[in-house]
Short mmCIF file of C-alpha atoms and ligand atoms in Angstrom, two decimals:
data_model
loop_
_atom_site.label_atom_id
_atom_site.label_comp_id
_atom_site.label_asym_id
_atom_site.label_seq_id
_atom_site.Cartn_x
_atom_site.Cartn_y
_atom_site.Cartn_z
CA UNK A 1 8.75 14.72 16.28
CA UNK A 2 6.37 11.47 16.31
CA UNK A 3 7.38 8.82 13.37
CA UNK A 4 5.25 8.74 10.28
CA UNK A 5 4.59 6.18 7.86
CA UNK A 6 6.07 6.48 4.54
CA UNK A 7 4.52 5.28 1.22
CA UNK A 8 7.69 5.18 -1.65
CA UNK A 9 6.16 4.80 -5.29
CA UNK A 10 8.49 2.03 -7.16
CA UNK A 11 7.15 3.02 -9.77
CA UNK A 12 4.19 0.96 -11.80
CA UNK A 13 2.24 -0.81 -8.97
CA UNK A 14 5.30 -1.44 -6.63
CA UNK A 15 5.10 0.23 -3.60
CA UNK A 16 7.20 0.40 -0.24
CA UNK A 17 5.46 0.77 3.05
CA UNK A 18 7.63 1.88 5.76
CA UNK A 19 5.18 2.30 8.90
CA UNK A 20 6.31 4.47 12.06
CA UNK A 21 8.08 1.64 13.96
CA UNK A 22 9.94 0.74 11.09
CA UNK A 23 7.95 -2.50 9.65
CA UNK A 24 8.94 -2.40 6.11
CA UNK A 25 6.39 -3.70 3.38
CA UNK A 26 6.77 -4.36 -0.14
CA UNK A 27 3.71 -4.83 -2.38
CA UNK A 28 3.89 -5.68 -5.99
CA UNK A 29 7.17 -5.67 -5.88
CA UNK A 30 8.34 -5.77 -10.04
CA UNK A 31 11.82 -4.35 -9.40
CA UNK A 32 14.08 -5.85 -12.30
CA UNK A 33 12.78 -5.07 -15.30
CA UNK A 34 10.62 -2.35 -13.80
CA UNK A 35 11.83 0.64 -16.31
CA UNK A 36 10.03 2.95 -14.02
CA UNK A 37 11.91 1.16 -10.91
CA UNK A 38 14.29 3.53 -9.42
CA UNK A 39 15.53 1.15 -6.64
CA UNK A 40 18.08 -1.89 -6.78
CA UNK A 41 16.58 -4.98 -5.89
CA UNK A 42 18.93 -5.81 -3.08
CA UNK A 43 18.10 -2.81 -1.26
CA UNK A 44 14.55 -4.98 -0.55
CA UNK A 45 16.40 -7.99 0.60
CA UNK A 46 15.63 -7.39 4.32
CA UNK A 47 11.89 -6.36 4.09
CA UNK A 48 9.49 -7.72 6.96
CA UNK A 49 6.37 -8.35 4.76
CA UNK A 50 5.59 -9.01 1.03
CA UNK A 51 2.11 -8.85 -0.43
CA UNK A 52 0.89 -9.60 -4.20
CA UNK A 53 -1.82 -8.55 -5.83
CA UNK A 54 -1.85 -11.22 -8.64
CA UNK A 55 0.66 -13.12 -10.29
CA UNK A 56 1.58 -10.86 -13.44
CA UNK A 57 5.19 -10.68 -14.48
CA UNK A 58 4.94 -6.52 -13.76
CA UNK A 59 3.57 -7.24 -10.04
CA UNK A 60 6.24 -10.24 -9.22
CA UNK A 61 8.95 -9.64 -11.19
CA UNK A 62 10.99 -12.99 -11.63
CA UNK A 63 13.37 -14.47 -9.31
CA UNK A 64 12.24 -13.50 -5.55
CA UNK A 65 15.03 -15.53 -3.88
CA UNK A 66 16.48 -11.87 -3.14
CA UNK A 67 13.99 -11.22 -0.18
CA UNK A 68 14.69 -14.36 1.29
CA UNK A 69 17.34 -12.91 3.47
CA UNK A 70 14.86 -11.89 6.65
CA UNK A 71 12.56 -14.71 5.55
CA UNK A 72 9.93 -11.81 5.20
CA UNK A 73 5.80 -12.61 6.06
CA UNK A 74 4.03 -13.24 2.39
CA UNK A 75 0.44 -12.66 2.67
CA UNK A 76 -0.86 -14.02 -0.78
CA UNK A 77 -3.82 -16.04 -1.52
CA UNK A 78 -2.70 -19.78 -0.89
CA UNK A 79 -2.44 -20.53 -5.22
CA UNK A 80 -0.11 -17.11 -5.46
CA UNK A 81 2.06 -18.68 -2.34
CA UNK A 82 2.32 -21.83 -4.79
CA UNK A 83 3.68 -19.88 -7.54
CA UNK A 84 5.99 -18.20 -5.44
CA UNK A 85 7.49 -20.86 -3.85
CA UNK A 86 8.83 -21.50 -7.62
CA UNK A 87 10.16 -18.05 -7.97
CA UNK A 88 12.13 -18.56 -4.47
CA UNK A 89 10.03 -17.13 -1.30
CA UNK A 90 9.48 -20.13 0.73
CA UNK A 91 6.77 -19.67 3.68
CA UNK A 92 3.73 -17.32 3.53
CA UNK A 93 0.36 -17.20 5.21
CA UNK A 94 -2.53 -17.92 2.34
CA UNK A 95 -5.24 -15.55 3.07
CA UNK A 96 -8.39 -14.76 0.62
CA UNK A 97 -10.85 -11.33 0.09
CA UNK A 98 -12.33 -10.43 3.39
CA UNK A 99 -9.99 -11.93 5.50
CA UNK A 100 -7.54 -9.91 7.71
CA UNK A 101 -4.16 -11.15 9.24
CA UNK A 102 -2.17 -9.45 11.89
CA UNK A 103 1.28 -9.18 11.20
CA UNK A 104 3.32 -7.89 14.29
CA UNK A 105 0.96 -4.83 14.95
CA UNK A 106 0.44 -4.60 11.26
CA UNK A 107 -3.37 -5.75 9.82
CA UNK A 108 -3.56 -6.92 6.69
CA UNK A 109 -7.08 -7.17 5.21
CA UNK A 110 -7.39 -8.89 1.47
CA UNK A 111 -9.99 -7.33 -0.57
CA UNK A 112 -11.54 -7.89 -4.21
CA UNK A 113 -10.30 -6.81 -7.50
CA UNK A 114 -11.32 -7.17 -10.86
CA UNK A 115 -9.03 -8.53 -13.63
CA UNK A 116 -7.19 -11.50 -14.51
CA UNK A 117 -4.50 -13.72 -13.11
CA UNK A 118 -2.96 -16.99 -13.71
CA UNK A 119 -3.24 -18.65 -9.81
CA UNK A 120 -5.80 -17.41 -7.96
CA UNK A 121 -7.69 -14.40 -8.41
CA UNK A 122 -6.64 -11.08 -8.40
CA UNK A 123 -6.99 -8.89 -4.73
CA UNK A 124 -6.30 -5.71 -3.01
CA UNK A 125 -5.02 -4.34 -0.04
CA UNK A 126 -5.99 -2.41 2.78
CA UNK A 127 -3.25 -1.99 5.32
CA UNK A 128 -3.59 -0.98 9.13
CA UNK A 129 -0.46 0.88 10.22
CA UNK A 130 0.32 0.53 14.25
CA UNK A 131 -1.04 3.86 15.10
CA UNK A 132 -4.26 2.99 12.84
CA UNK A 133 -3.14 4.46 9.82
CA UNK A 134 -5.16 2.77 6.38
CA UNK A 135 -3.75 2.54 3.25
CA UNK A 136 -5.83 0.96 0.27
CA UNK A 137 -4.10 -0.53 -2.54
CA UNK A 138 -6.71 -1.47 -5.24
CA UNK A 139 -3.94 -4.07 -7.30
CA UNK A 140 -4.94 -3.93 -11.06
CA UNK A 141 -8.91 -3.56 -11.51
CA UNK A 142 -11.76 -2.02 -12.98
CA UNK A 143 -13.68 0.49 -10.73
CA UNK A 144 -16.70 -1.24 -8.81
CA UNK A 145 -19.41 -0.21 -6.72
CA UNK A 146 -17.87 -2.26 -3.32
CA UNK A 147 -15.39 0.69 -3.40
CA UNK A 148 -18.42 3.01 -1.70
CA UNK A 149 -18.57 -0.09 0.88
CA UNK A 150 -15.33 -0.10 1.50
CA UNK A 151 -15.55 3.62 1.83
CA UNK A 152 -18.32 3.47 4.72
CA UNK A 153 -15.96 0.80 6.38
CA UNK A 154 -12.78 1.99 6.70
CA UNK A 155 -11.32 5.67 7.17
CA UNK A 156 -8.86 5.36 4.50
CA UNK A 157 -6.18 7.49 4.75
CA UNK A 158 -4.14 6.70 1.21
CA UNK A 159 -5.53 5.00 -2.16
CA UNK A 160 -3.52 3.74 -4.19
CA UNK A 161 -5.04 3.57 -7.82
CA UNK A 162 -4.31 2.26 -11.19
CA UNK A 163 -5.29 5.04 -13.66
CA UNK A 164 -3.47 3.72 -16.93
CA UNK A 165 -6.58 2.44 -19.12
CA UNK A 166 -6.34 -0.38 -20.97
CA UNK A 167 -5.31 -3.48 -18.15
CA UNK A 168 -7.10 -1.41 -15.39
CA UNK A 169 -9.45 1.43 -14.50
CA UNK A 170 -8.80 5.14 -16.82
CA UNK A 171 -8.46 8.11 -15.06
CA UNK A 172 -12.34 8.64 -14.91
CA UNK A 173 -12.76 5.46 -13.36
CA UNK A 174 -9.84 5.68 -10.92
CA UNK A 175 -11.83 9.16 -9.85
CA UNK A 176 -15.17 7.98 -9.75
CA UNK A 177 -13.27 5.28 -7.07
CA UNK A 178 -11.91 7.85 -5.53
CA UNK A 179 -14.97 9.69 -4.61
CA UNK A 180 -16.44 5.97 -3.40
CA UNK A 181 -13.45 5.69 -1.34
CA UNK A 182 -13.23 8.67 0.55
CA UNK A 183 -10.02 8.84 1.26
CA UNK A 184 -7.72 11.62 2.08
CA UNK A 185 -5.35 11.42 -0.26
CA UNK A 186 -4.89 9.56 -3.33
CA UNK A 187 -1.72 8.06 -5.42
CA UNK A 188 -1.98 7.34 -8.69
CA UNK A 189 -0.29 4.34 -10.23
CA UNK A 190 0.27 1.65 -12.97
CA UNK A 191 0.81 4.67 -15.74
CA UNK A 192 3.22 5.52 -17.98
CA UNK A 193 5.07 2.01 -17.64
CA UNK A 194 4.58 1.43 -20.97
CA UNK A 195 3.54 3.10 -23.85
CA UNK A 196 0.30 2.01 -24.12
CA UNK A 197 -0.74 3.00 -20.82
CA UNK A 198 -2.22 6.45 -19.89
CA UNK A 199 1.02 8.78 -19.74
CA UNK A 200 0.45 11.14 -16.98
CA UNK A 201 -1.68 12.13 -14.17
CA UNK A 202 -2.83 14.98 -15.46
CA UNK A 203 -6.93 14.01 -15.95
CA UNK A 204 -6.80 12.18 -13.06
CA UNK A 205 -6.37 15.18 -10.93
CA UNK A 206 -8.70 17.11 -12.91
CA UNK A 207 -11.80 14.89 -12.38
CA UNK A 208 -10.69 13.99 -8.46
CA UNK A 209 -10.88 17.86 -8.29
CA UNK A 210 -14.16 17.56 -9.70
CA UNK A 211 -15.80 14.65 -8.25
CA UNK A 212 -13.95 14.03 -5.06
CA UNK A 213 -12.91 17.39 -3.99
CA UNK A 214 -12.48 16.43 -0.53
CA UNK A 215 -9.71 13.99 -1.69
CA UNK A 216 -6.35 15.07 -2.35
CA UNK A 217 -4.10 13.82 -5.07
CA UNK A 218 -0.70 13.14 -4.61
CA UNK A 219 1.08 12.65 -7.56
CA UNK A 220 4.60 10.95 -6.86
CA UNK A 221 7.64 10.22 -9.02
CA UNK A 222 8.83 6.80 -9.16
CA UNK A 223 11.33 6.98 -6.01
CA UNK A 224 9.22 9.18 -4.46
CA UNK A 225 7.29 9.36 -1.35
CA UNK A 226 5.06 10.73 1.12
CA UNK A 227 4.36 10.63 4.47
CA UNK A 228 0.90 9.86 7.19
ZN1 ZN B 1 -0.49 -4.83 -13.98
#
């Protein structure tokens, strides 16, 4: 059987990457402290790449000096690799939206988001797997219209969207996204953290069904995954 890639939810906006030749990639990664977190945070401590959305204690958690044991690839905009240098992680490449980095056979391509951050500003993801595999995570934002763009662009495979009102787009938003984005499947995230957040994913299927029907959503448990 050929190798997949596997997307693990964390739980919140932490995900785990883990393409087909075994690259391992950890974005977001708010592990202590994470009550949705499943994981321990030493079982991260040999990951090959780390990417961060924006600078939030619930996408960086607090001391990173755990990952430091492969000396993994950070991918942040150059004032997140500042602030993350005090948090432990010493070398990273500073990228910015629209740029693209290869990694091994991994490319990383930085893309806009809307919301706030302390360094920098806050970005997304979209991730080329080895066998050409794209996965699009939005970070925290509002829905915008570059989404429909990004759609035409790229043959997005997963999307990975906040849906928990409030600090980022509501499940009508998130859906409205995903019917820009045109991707195959889509994950929600960055709900039911916290009880101010939406709780489930319940409308957020609903209105994908309606206004994206071509997209399916895959709603995981924190610790959960799927496969592409
Ligand atoms: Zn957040």
């Amino acid at each position: 059987m050929v190798a997949k890639n596997r997307v693990r939810w964390l739980g919140h906006a932490a995900f785990e990457i883990v393409t087909a030749e075994g690259v391992r990639i950890l974005i977001d990664p708010w592990i202590t402290g994470n009550p949705s977190c499943p994981a321990e945070k030493e079982e991260f401590s040999d990951v090959d790449i780390i990417l961060v959305s924006h600078d939030h204690f619930d996408h960086v958690g607090e001391d990173m000096s755990y990952l430091l044991r492969a000396e993994p690839t950070v991918a942040v905009q150059p004032e997140v690799l500042a602030d993350l240098k005090n948090k432990g992680l010493q070398e990273g490449i500073g990228m910015n939206v629209g740029g693209t980095v290869e990694v091994g056979d991994i490319q990383i391509t930085m893309v806009q988001a809307f919301h706030s951050s302390g360094s920098g500003s806050p970005c997304g993801y979209i991730l080329t797997t080895e066998d050409e595999r794209k996965i699009y995570h939005a970070g925290d934002t509002g829905v915008f219209a570059t989404m429909q763009v990004f759609g035409d662009m790229y043959d997005i495979d997963v999307a990975l969207l906040p849906i928990g009102s409030v600090y980022v787009m509501d499940p009508l938003q998130a859906a409205h996204a995903a019917k820009m984005l045109r991707a195959d499947t889509a994950v929600p995230m960055h709900y039911g953290t916290f009880p101010a957040l939406v709780q489930d994913a319940d409308e957020f299927s609903e209105r994908v069904s309606e206004l994206a029907p071509d997209t399916q959503v895959c709603v995981l448990r924190p610790g959960g995954e799927m496969s592409l």
